[in-house]
PDB file of C-alpha atoms and ligand atoms in Angstrom:
ATOM      1  CA  MET A 792      -4.681  54.207  34.959  1.00 49.00           C
ATOM      2  CA  THR A 793      -2.260  57.258  35.821  1.00 56.00           C
ATOM      3  CA  ALA A 794      -4.295  60.177  35.768  1.00 65.00           C
ATOM      4  CA  THR A 795      -6.719  61.046  38.543  1.00 92.00           C
ATOM      5  CA  MET A 796     -10.523  60.829  38.668  1.00 97.00           C
ATOM      6  CA  LYS A 797     -12.583  62.134  40.350  1.00 98.00           C
ATOM      7  CA  LEU A 798     -15.281  61.171  42.787  1.00 98.00           C
ATOM      8  CA  HIS A 799     -18.571  62.848  44.592  1.00 98.00           C
ATOM      9  CA  TRP A 800     -17.338  61.490  47.871  1.00 98.00           C
ATOM     10  CA  SER A 801     -18.672  61.466  51.559  1.00 97.00           C
ATOM     11  CA  PRO A 802     -17.898  59.325  54.828  1.00 96.00           C
ATOM     12  CA  LYS A 803     -21.360  58.514  55.870  1.00 96.00           C
ATOM     13  CA  SER A 804     -22.489  57.205  52.531  1.00 97.00           C
ATOM     14  CA  PRO A 805     -22.511  52.925  52.820  1.00 98.00           C
ATOM     15  CA  TYR A 806     -22.432  53.169  48.646  1.00 98.00           C
ATOM     16  CA  VAL A 807     -19.929  55.392  48.701  1.00 98.00           C
ATOM     17  CA  ARG A 808     -18.025  52.635  50.890  1.00 98.00           C
ATOM     18  CA  LYS A 809     -18.712  50.123  48.459  1.00 98.00           C
ATOM     19  CA  VAL A 810     -16.861  52.357  45.661  1.00 98.00           C
ATOM     20  CA  MET A 811     -13.885  52.907  48.838  1.00 98.00           C
ATOM     21  CA  ILE A 812     -13.248  49.262  49.730  1.00 98.00           C
ATOM     22  CA  CYS A 813     -13.116  47.982  45.712  1.00 98.00           C
ATOM     23  CA  ALA A 814     -10.683  51.107  44.539  1.00 98.00           C
ATOM     24  CA  HIS A 815      -8.738  50.147  48.429  1.00 98.00           C
ATOM     25  CA  GLU A 816      -8.408  46.799  47.511  1.00 98.00           C
ATOM     26  CA  LEU A 817      -7.430  46.919  43.822  1.00 98.00           C
ATOM     27  CA  ASP A 818      -4.629  49.657  44.970  1.00 98.00           C
ATOM     28  CA  VAL A 819      -6.197  52.295  42.373  1.00 97.00           C
ATOM     29  CA  LEU A 820      -7.063  55.045  45.987  1.00 97.00           C
ATOM     30  CA  PRO A 821      -4.189  56.946  44.330  1.00 96.00           C
ATOM     31  CA  ARG A 822      -5.987  58.163  41.149  1.00 96.00           C
ATOM     32  CA  LEU A 823      -8.683  59.315  43.025  1.00 97.00           C
ATOM     33  CA  GLU A 824      -9.382  63.036  44.141  1.00 97.00           C
ATOM     34  CA  LEU A 825     -11.834  62.575  46.374  1.00 97.00           C
ATOM     35  CA  VAL A 826     -14.545  65.526  46.081  1.00 98.00           C
ATOM     36  CA  ARG A 827     -16.937  65.584  49.631  1.00 97.00           C
ATOM     37  CA  SER A 828     -20.192  66.104  48.034  1.00 97.00           C
ATOM     38  CA  VAL A 829     -23.466  66.238  50.246  1.00 97.00           C
ATOM     39  CA  ALA A 830     -26.469  64.042  48.877  1.00 97.00           C
ATOM     40  CA  ALA A 831     -29.578  64.212  50.408  1.00 94.00           C
ATOM     41  CA  MET A 832     -33.130  63.379  49.036  1.00 92.00           C
ATOM     42  CA  LEU A 833     -34.811  66.345  49.805  1.00 92.00           C
ATOM     43  CA  LYS A 834     -32.028  68.733  48.534  1.00 96.00           C
ATOM     44  CA  PRO A 835     -30.687  68.080  45.295  1.00 97.00           C
ATOM     45  CA  ASN A 836     -27.181  69.267  44.865  1.00 98.00           C
ATOM     46  CA  PRO A 837     -25.925  71.369  41.725  1.00 98.00           C
ATOM     47  CA  SER A 838     -21.972  70.611  41.956  1.00 98.00           C
ATOM     48  CA  ILE A 839     -23.289  66.872  41.675  1.00 98.00           C
ATOM     49  CA  MET A 840     -25.765  67.320  39.331  1.00 98.00           C
ATOM     50  CA  ALA A 841     -23.733  68.653  36.923  1.00 98.00           C
ATOM     51  CA  ASP A 842     -22.167  65.173  37.018  1.00 98.00           C
ATOM     52  CA  ASN A 843     -25.045  63.114  37.559  1.00 98.00           C
ATOM     53  CA  PRO A 844     -28.470  64.665  37.326  1.00 98.00           C
ATOM     54  CA  LEU A 845     -29.955  62.258  39.630  1.00 98.00           C
ATOM     55  CA  SER A 846     -27.859  63.886  41.874  1.00 98.00           C
ATOM     56  CA  LYS A 847     -26.436  60.503  43.946  1.00 98.00           C
ATOM     57  CA  ILE A 848     -23.434  59.725  45.276  1.00 98.00           C
ATOM     58  CA  PRO A 849     -21.275  58.114  44.736  1.00 98.00           C
ATOM     59  CA  THR A 850     -20.645  59.315  40.677  1.00 98.00           C
ATOM     60  CA  LEU A 851     -17.378  59.021  39.348  1.00 98.00           C
ATOM     61  CA  VAL A 852     -15.957  61.670  36.667  1.00 98.00           C
ATOM     62  CA  ARG A 853     -13.370  59.215  34.633  1.00 98.00           C
ATOM     63  CA  GLU A 854      -9.842  60.858  33.622  1.00 95.00           C
ATOM     64  CA  ASP A 855     -11.426  61.095  30.262  1.00 95.00           C
ATOM     65  CA  GLY A 856     -14.164  63.444  31.111  1.00 96.00           C
ATOM     66  CA  ALA A 857     -16.932  61.000  31.229  1.00 98.00           C
ATOM     67  CA  THR A 858     -18.972  60.256  34.047  1.00 98.00           C
ATOM     68  CA  LEU A 859     -20.221  56.753  35.503  1.00 98.00           C
ATOM     69  CA  PHE A 860     -22.547  55.574  38.106  1.00 98.00           C
ATOM     70  CA  ASP A 861     -24.143  54.331  40.165  1.00 97.00           C
ATOM     71  CA  SER A 862     -22.100  52.147  42.825  1.00 98.00           C
ATOM     72  CA  ILE A 863     -21.765  49.036  40.812  1.00 98.00           C
ATOM     73  CA  VAL A 864     -20.881  50.490  37.416  1.00 98.00           C
ATOM     74  CA  ILE A 865     -18.132  52.107  39.499  1.00 98.00           C
ATOM     75  CA  CYS A 866     -17.085  49.664  41.272  1.00 98.00           C
ATOM     76  CA  GLU A 867     -16.948  47.065  37.760  1.00 98.00           C
ATOM     77  CA  TYR A 868     -15.101  49.772  35.925  1.00 98.00           C
ATOM     78  CA  LEU A 869     -12.346  50.427  38.696  1.00 98.00           C
ATOM     79  CA  ASN A 870     -11.821  46.128  39.299  1.00 98.00           C
ATOM     80  CA  ASP A 871     -11.639  46.354  34.808  1.00 97.00           C
ATOM     81  CA  GLN A 872      -9.343  49.089  34.767  1.00 96.00           C
ATOM     82  CA  ALA A 873      -7.090  47.792  37.623  1.00 97.00           C
ATOM     83  CA  GLY A 874      -7.202  43.452  36.099  1.00 97.00           C
ATOM     84  CA  GLY A 875      -9.259  42.803  39.670  1.00 98.00           C
ATOM     85  CA  ALA A 876     -10.708  39.482  40.606  1.00 97.00           C
ATOM     86  CA  LEU A 877     -13.394  41.078  42.241  1.00 98.00           C
ATOM     87  CA  PHE A 878     -16.121  40.568  39.981  1.00 98.00           C
ATOM     88  CA  PRO A 879     -15.402  36.819  39.078  1.00 97.00           C
ATOM     89  CA  ALA A 880     -15.737  36.383  34.878  1.00 95.00           C
ATOM     90  CA  GLN A 881     -17.685  33.391  34.557  1.00 93.00           C
ATOM     91  CA  GLY A 882     -19.725  30.781  36.282  1.00 95.00           C
ATOM     92  CA  GLU A 883     -21.304  30.012  39.724  1.00 96.00           C
ATOM     93  CA  ALA A 884     -18.756  32.413  40.964  1.00 96.00           C
ATOM     94  CA  ARG A 885     -20.083  34.725  38.935  1.00 97.00           C
ATOM     95  CA  TRP A 886     -23.516  34.254  39.949  1.00 98.00           C
ATOM     96  CA  GLN A 887     -23.263  33.850  43.793  1.00 98.00           C
ATOM     97  CA  ALA A 888     -21.285  37.211  43.697  1.00 98.00           C
ATOM     98  CA  LEU A 889     -23.672  39.334  41.580  1.00 98.00           C
ATOM     99  CA  ARG A 890     -26.357  37.725  43.982  1.00 98.00           C
ATOM    100  CA  TRP A 891     -24.761  38.560  47.025  1.00 98.00           C
ATOM    101  CA  HIS A 892     -24.054  41.850  45.770  1.00 98.00           C
ATOM    102  CA  ALA A 893     -27.550  42.087  45.008  1.00 98.00           C
ATOM    103  CA  PHE A 894     -28.238  40.792  48.255  1.00 98.00           C
ATOM    104  CA  GLY A 895     -26.434  44.139  50.182  1.00 98.00           C
ATOM    105  CA  ASP A 896     -27.676  46.482  47.891  1.00 98.00           C
ATOM    106  CA  GLY A 897     -31.481  45.515  48.477  1.00 98.00           C
ATOM    107  CA  LEU A 898     -30.539  45.791  52.059  1.00 98.00           C
ATOM    108  CA  LEU A 899     -29.000  48.739  51.706  1.00 98.00           C
ATOM    109  CA  ASP A 900     -31.381  50.065  50.005  1.00 98.00           C
ATOM    110  CA  ALA A 901     -34.270  49.006  52.593  1.00 98.00           C
ATOM    111  CA  LEU A 902     -32.483  50.355  55.674  1.00 98.00           C
ATOM    112  CA  ILE A 903     -32.146  54.001  53.696  1.00 97.00           C
ATOM    113  CA  LEU A 904     -35.764  53.917  53.443  1.00 97.00           C
ATOM    114  CA  TRP A 905     -36.348  52.489  57.169  1.00 98.00           C
ATOM    115  CA  ARG A 906     -34.523  55.505  58.354  1.00 97.00           C
ATOM    116  CA  ASN A 907     -36.265  58.216  56.686  1.00 96.00           C
ATOM    117  CA  GLU A 908     -39.078  56.932  57.035  1.00 97.00           C
ATOM    118  CA  ARG A 909     -38.541  56.395  61.215  1.00 96.00           C
ATOM    119  CA  GLU A 910     -37.276  60.387  61.295  1.00 95.00           C
ATOM    120  CA  ARG A 911     -40.427  61.384  59.870  1.00 95.00           C
ATOM    121  CA  GLU A 912     -42.448  63.535  62.403  1.00 96.00           C
ATOM    122  CA  GLN A 913     -45.565  61.306  61.885  1.00 97.00           C
ATOM    123  CA  PRO A 914     -43.800  57.612  60.785  1.00 96.00           C
ATOM    124  CA  LEU A 915     -46.022  55.102  59.415  1.00 97.00           C
ATOM    125  CA  PRO A 916     -45.997  52.405  61.895  1.00 97.00           C
ATOM    126  CA  ALA A 917     -46.633  49.162  58.888  1.00 97.00           C
ATOM    127  CA  LEU A 918     -43.874  50.697  57.175  1.00 97.00           C
ATOM    128  CA  LEU A 919     -41.088  50.701  60.216  1.00 97.00           C
ATOM    129  CA  ASP A 920     -42.805  47.286  60.871  1.00 97.00           C
ATOM    130  CA  ALA A 921     -42.406  45.553  56.923  1.00 98.00           C
ATOM    131  CA  PHE A 922     -38.296  47.281  57.387  1.00 98.00           C
ATOM    132  CA  ASP A 923     -38.258  45.796  60.379  1.00 98.00           C
ATOM    133  CA  VAL A 924     -39.219  42.545  59.228  1.00 98.00           C
ATOM    134  CA  LYS A 925     -37.882  41.885  55.839  1.00 98.00           C
ATOM    135  CA  THR A 926     -34.103  43.283  57.894  1.00 98.00           C
ATOM    136  CA  ARG A 927     -34.078  40.112  60.240  1.00 98.00           C
ATOM    137  CA  ALA A 928     -35.267  37.636  57.896  1.00 98.00           C
ATOM    138  CA  CYS A 929     -32.368  39.182  55.741  1.00 98.00           C
ATOM    139  CA  LEU A 930     -29.629  38.678  58.506  1.00 98.00           C
ATOM    140  CA  GLN A 931     -31.591  34.978  59.323  1.00 98.00           C
ATOM    141  CA  ARG A 932     -30.614  33.567  55.508  1.00 98.00           C
ATOM    142  CA  LEU A 933     -27.440  35.462  55.599  1.00 98.00           C
ATOM    143  CA  ASP A 934     -26.597  34.022  58.450  1.00 98.00           C
ATOM    144  CA  GLU A 935     -26.878  30.701  57.092  1.00 98.00           C
ATOM    145  CA  GLU A 936     -24.876  31.405  54.194  1.00 98.00           C
ATOM    146  CA  ALA A 937     -22.177  32.698  56.207  1.00 98.00           C
ATOM    147  CA  PRO A 938     -20.851  29.519  55.628  1.00 98.00           C
ATOM    148  CA  ALA A 939     -20.300  29.734  52.048  1.00 98.00           C
ATOM    149  CA  LEU A 940     -19.515  33.651  52.421  1.00 98.00           C
ATOM    150  CA  GLU A 941     -15.972  32.163  54.223  1.00 98.00           C
ATOM    151  CA  ALA A 942     -15.466  29.562  51.476  1.00 97.00           C
ATOM    152  CA  ALA A 943     -16.042  31.930  48.583  1.00 97.00           C
ATOM    153  CA  PRO A 944     -13.019  34.001  47.251  1.00 97.00           C
ATOM    154  CA  PHE A 945     -13.703  37.732  48.198  1.00 98.00           C
ATOM    155  CA  SER A 946     -15.263  39.486  45.752  1.00 98.00           C
ATOM    156  CA  ILE A 947     -18.220  42.400  44.894  1.00 98.00           C
ATOM    157  CA  GLY A 948     -20.719  40.409  47.243  1.00 98.00           C
ATOM    158  CA  HIS A 949     -18.389  40.637  50.159  1.00 98.00           C
ATOM    159  CA  VAL A 950     -17.481  43.788  49.680  1.00 98.00           C
ATOM    160  CA  THR A 951     -21.264  44.803  49.322  1.00 98.00           C
ATOM    161  CA  LEU A 952     -23.051  42.666  52.266  1.00 98.00           C
ATOM    162  CA  GLY A 953     -20.094  44.004  54.763  1.00 98.00           C
ATOM    163  CA  CYS A 954     -21.013  47.930  53.596  1.00 98.00           C
ATOM    164  CA  ALA A 955     -24.752  46.866  54.605  1.00 98.00           C
ATOM    165  CA  LEU A 956     -23.780  45.629  57.914  1.00 98.00           C
ATOM    166  CA  GLY A 957     -21.579  48.163  59.037  1.00 98.00           C
ATOM    167  CA  TYR A 958     -24.628  50.758  58.120  1.00 98.00           C
ATOM    168  CA  LEU A 959     -26.545  48.734  60.765  1.00 98.00           C
ATOM    169  CA  ASP A 960     -23.964  49.173  63.195  1.00 98.00           C
ATOM    170  CA  TYR A 961     -24.054  52.790  62.284  1.00 97.00           C
ATOM    171  CA  ARG A 962     -27.543  53.823  62.327  1.00 97.00           C
ATOM    172  CA  PHE A 963     -29.532  50.612  63.821  1.00 98.00           C
ATOM    173  CA  GLY A 964     -27.182  49.690  66.424  1.00 97.00           C
ATOM    174  CA  ALA A 965     -29.957  49.214  68.526  1.00 96.00           C
ATOM    175  CA  LEU A 966     -31.010  45.985  66.869  1.00 97.00           C
ATOM    176  CA  GLY A 967     -28.488  44.116  68.014  1.00 97.00           C
ATOM    177  CA  TRP A 968     -28.121  42.287  64.380  1.00 98.00           C
ATOM    178  CA  ARG A 969     -25.139  40.263  65.943  1.00 98.00           C
ATOM    179  CA  ALA A 970     -27.452  38.517  67.906  1.00 98.00           C
ATOM    180  CA  LEU A 971     -29.376  37.345  65.463  1.00 97.00           C
ATOM    181  CA  ALA A 972     -27.273  36.292  63.099  1.00 98.00           C
ATOM    182  CA  PRO A 973     -23.888  35.215  64.708  1.00 98.00           C
ATOM    183  CA  ARG A 974     -22.085  32.881  62.277  1.00 98.00           C
ATOM    184  CA  LEU A 975     -22.053  36.356  60.140  1.00 98.00           C
ATOM    185  CA  ALA A 976     -21.169  38.127  62.777  1.00 98.00           C
ATOM    186  CA  ARG A 977     -18.485  36.308  62.831  1.00 98.00           C
ATOM    187  CA  TRP A 978     -17.465  36.136  58.740  1.00 98.00           C
ATOM    188  CA  PHE A 979     -18.069  40.485  59.249  1.00 98.00           C
ATOM    189  CA  GLY A 980     -15.404  39.951  62.198  1.00 98.00           C
ATOM    190  CA  VAL A 981     -13.030  38.891  59.427  1.00 98.00           C
ATOM    191  CA  MET A 982     -14.250  41.483  56.570  1.00 98.00           C
ATOM    192  CA  GLN A 983     -13.971  44.104  59.489  1.00 98.00           C
ATOM    193  CA  ALA A 984     -10.130  43.690  59.682  1.00 98.00           C
ATOM    194  CA  ARG A 985      -9.137  43.743  55.783  1.00 98.00           C
ATOM    195  CA  PRO A 986      -7.386  47.055  55.905  1.00 98.00           C
ATOM    196  CA  SER A 987      -9.735  48.063  53.172  1.00 98.00           C
ATOM    197  CA  PHE A 988     -12.545  47.922  55.652  1.00 98.00           C
ATOM    198  CA  GLN A 989     -10.799  49.627  58.643  1.00 98.00           C
ATOM    199  CA  SER A 990      -9.828  52.676  56.214  1.00 97.00           C
ATOM    200  CA  THR A 991     -13.328  53.406  55.378  1.00 98.00           C
ATOM    201  CA  GLU A 992     -15.535  52.952  58.902  1.00 96.00           C
ATOM    202  CA  PRO A 993     -18.538  55.375  58.167  1.00 94.00           C
ATOM    203  CA  ILE A 994     -17.768  58.588  60.172  1.00 86.00           C
ATOM    204  CA  ASP A 995     -20.046  61.487  60.956  1.00 82.00           C
ATOM    205  CA  GLY A 996     -19.007  65.013  59.533  1.00 66.00           C
TER     206      GLY A 996
HETATM  207  N1  LIG G1649     -28.159  53.021  43.636  1.00 53.42           N
HETATM  208  C1  LIG G1649     -27.560  53.829  44.291  1.00 53.42           C
HETATM  209  C2  LIG G1649     -27.700  54.467  45.276  1.00 53.42           C
HETATM  210  C3  LIG G1649     -26.874  55.366  45.423  1.00 53.42           C
HETATM  211  C4  LIG G1649     -27.411  56.715  46.937  1.00 53.42           C
HETATM  212  O1  LIG G1649     -29.293  56.387  46.826  1.00 53.42           O
HETATM  213  N2  LIG G1649     -26.648  56.873  47.603  1.00 53.42           N
HETATM  214  C5  LIG G1649     -27.136  58.458  48.502  1.00 53.42           C
HETATM  215  C6  LIG G1649     -26.101  58.352  49.483  1.00 53.42           C
HETATM  216  S1  LIG G1649     -25.846  57.430  50.342  1.00 53.42           S
HETATM  217  C7  LIG G1649     -27.599  59.529  47.766  1.00 53.42           C
HETATM  218  O2  LIG G1649     -26.866  59.918  46.896  1.00 53.42           O
HETATM  219  N3  LIG G1649     -28.675  59.754  48.089  1.00 53.42           N
HETATM  220  C8  LIG G1649     -29.300  61.324  47.449  1.00 53.42           C
HETATM  221  C9  LIG G1649     -30.704  61.466  46.348  1.00 53.42           C
HETATM  222  O3  LIG G1649     -31.302  59.835  46.732  1.00 53.42           O
HETATM  223  O4  LIG G1649     -31.218  62.287  46.575  1.00 53.42           O
HETATM  224  C10 LIG G1649     -25.719  53.657  44.335  1.00 53.42           C
HETATM  225  O5  LIG G1649     -25.315  52.350  44.332  1.00 53.42           O
HETATM  226  O6  LIG G1649     -24.993  54.080  43.767  1.00 53.42           O
END
């Protein structure tokens, strides 16, 4: 990988963060030109839509002009180009990594919808309760899986679960998730010490 690729980017998006952590871990960050792009569900953004009609970030424009989305596709592309090991090629390790990826992405999807709902003028209480129940159940299950996460090699599953927990810290601090999942919190502390996590902490602005 030598030429520069354009990434529609924001320092707040947990899905963009997945790509940035992978790029950091794979040592391909210098190949990415970051273009600050504002993606909001209620405001389709023409500059993103020129590359991705869904108006979502992350969106990658490859060096040959081809575009890639969504985050998992971009992460796997970077891993492939760099010959990385973030996507185990086969066997149980592959299913485990992909399952953890799906777990983290599903949690993120729920948290984004939860935040959208709670910011409406008249949020639906039953919907807020449902997100609360599901999030707590996810944390409980992930807490049980913390020893397996610790034992497994670092993968796209670790990246994505880390981004979901980072998003909880960023937007759902009042939940106090660490008290609900202390083993998971310890595992996350180890993730947070990685330079790829430290340099991609979500920030406002
Ligand atoms: N499944 C997508 C989700 C991306 C996503 O929803 N990104 C948000 C920003 S955090 C976005 O672009 N929202 C704008 C919209 O939904 O219109 C991925 O993994 O890339």
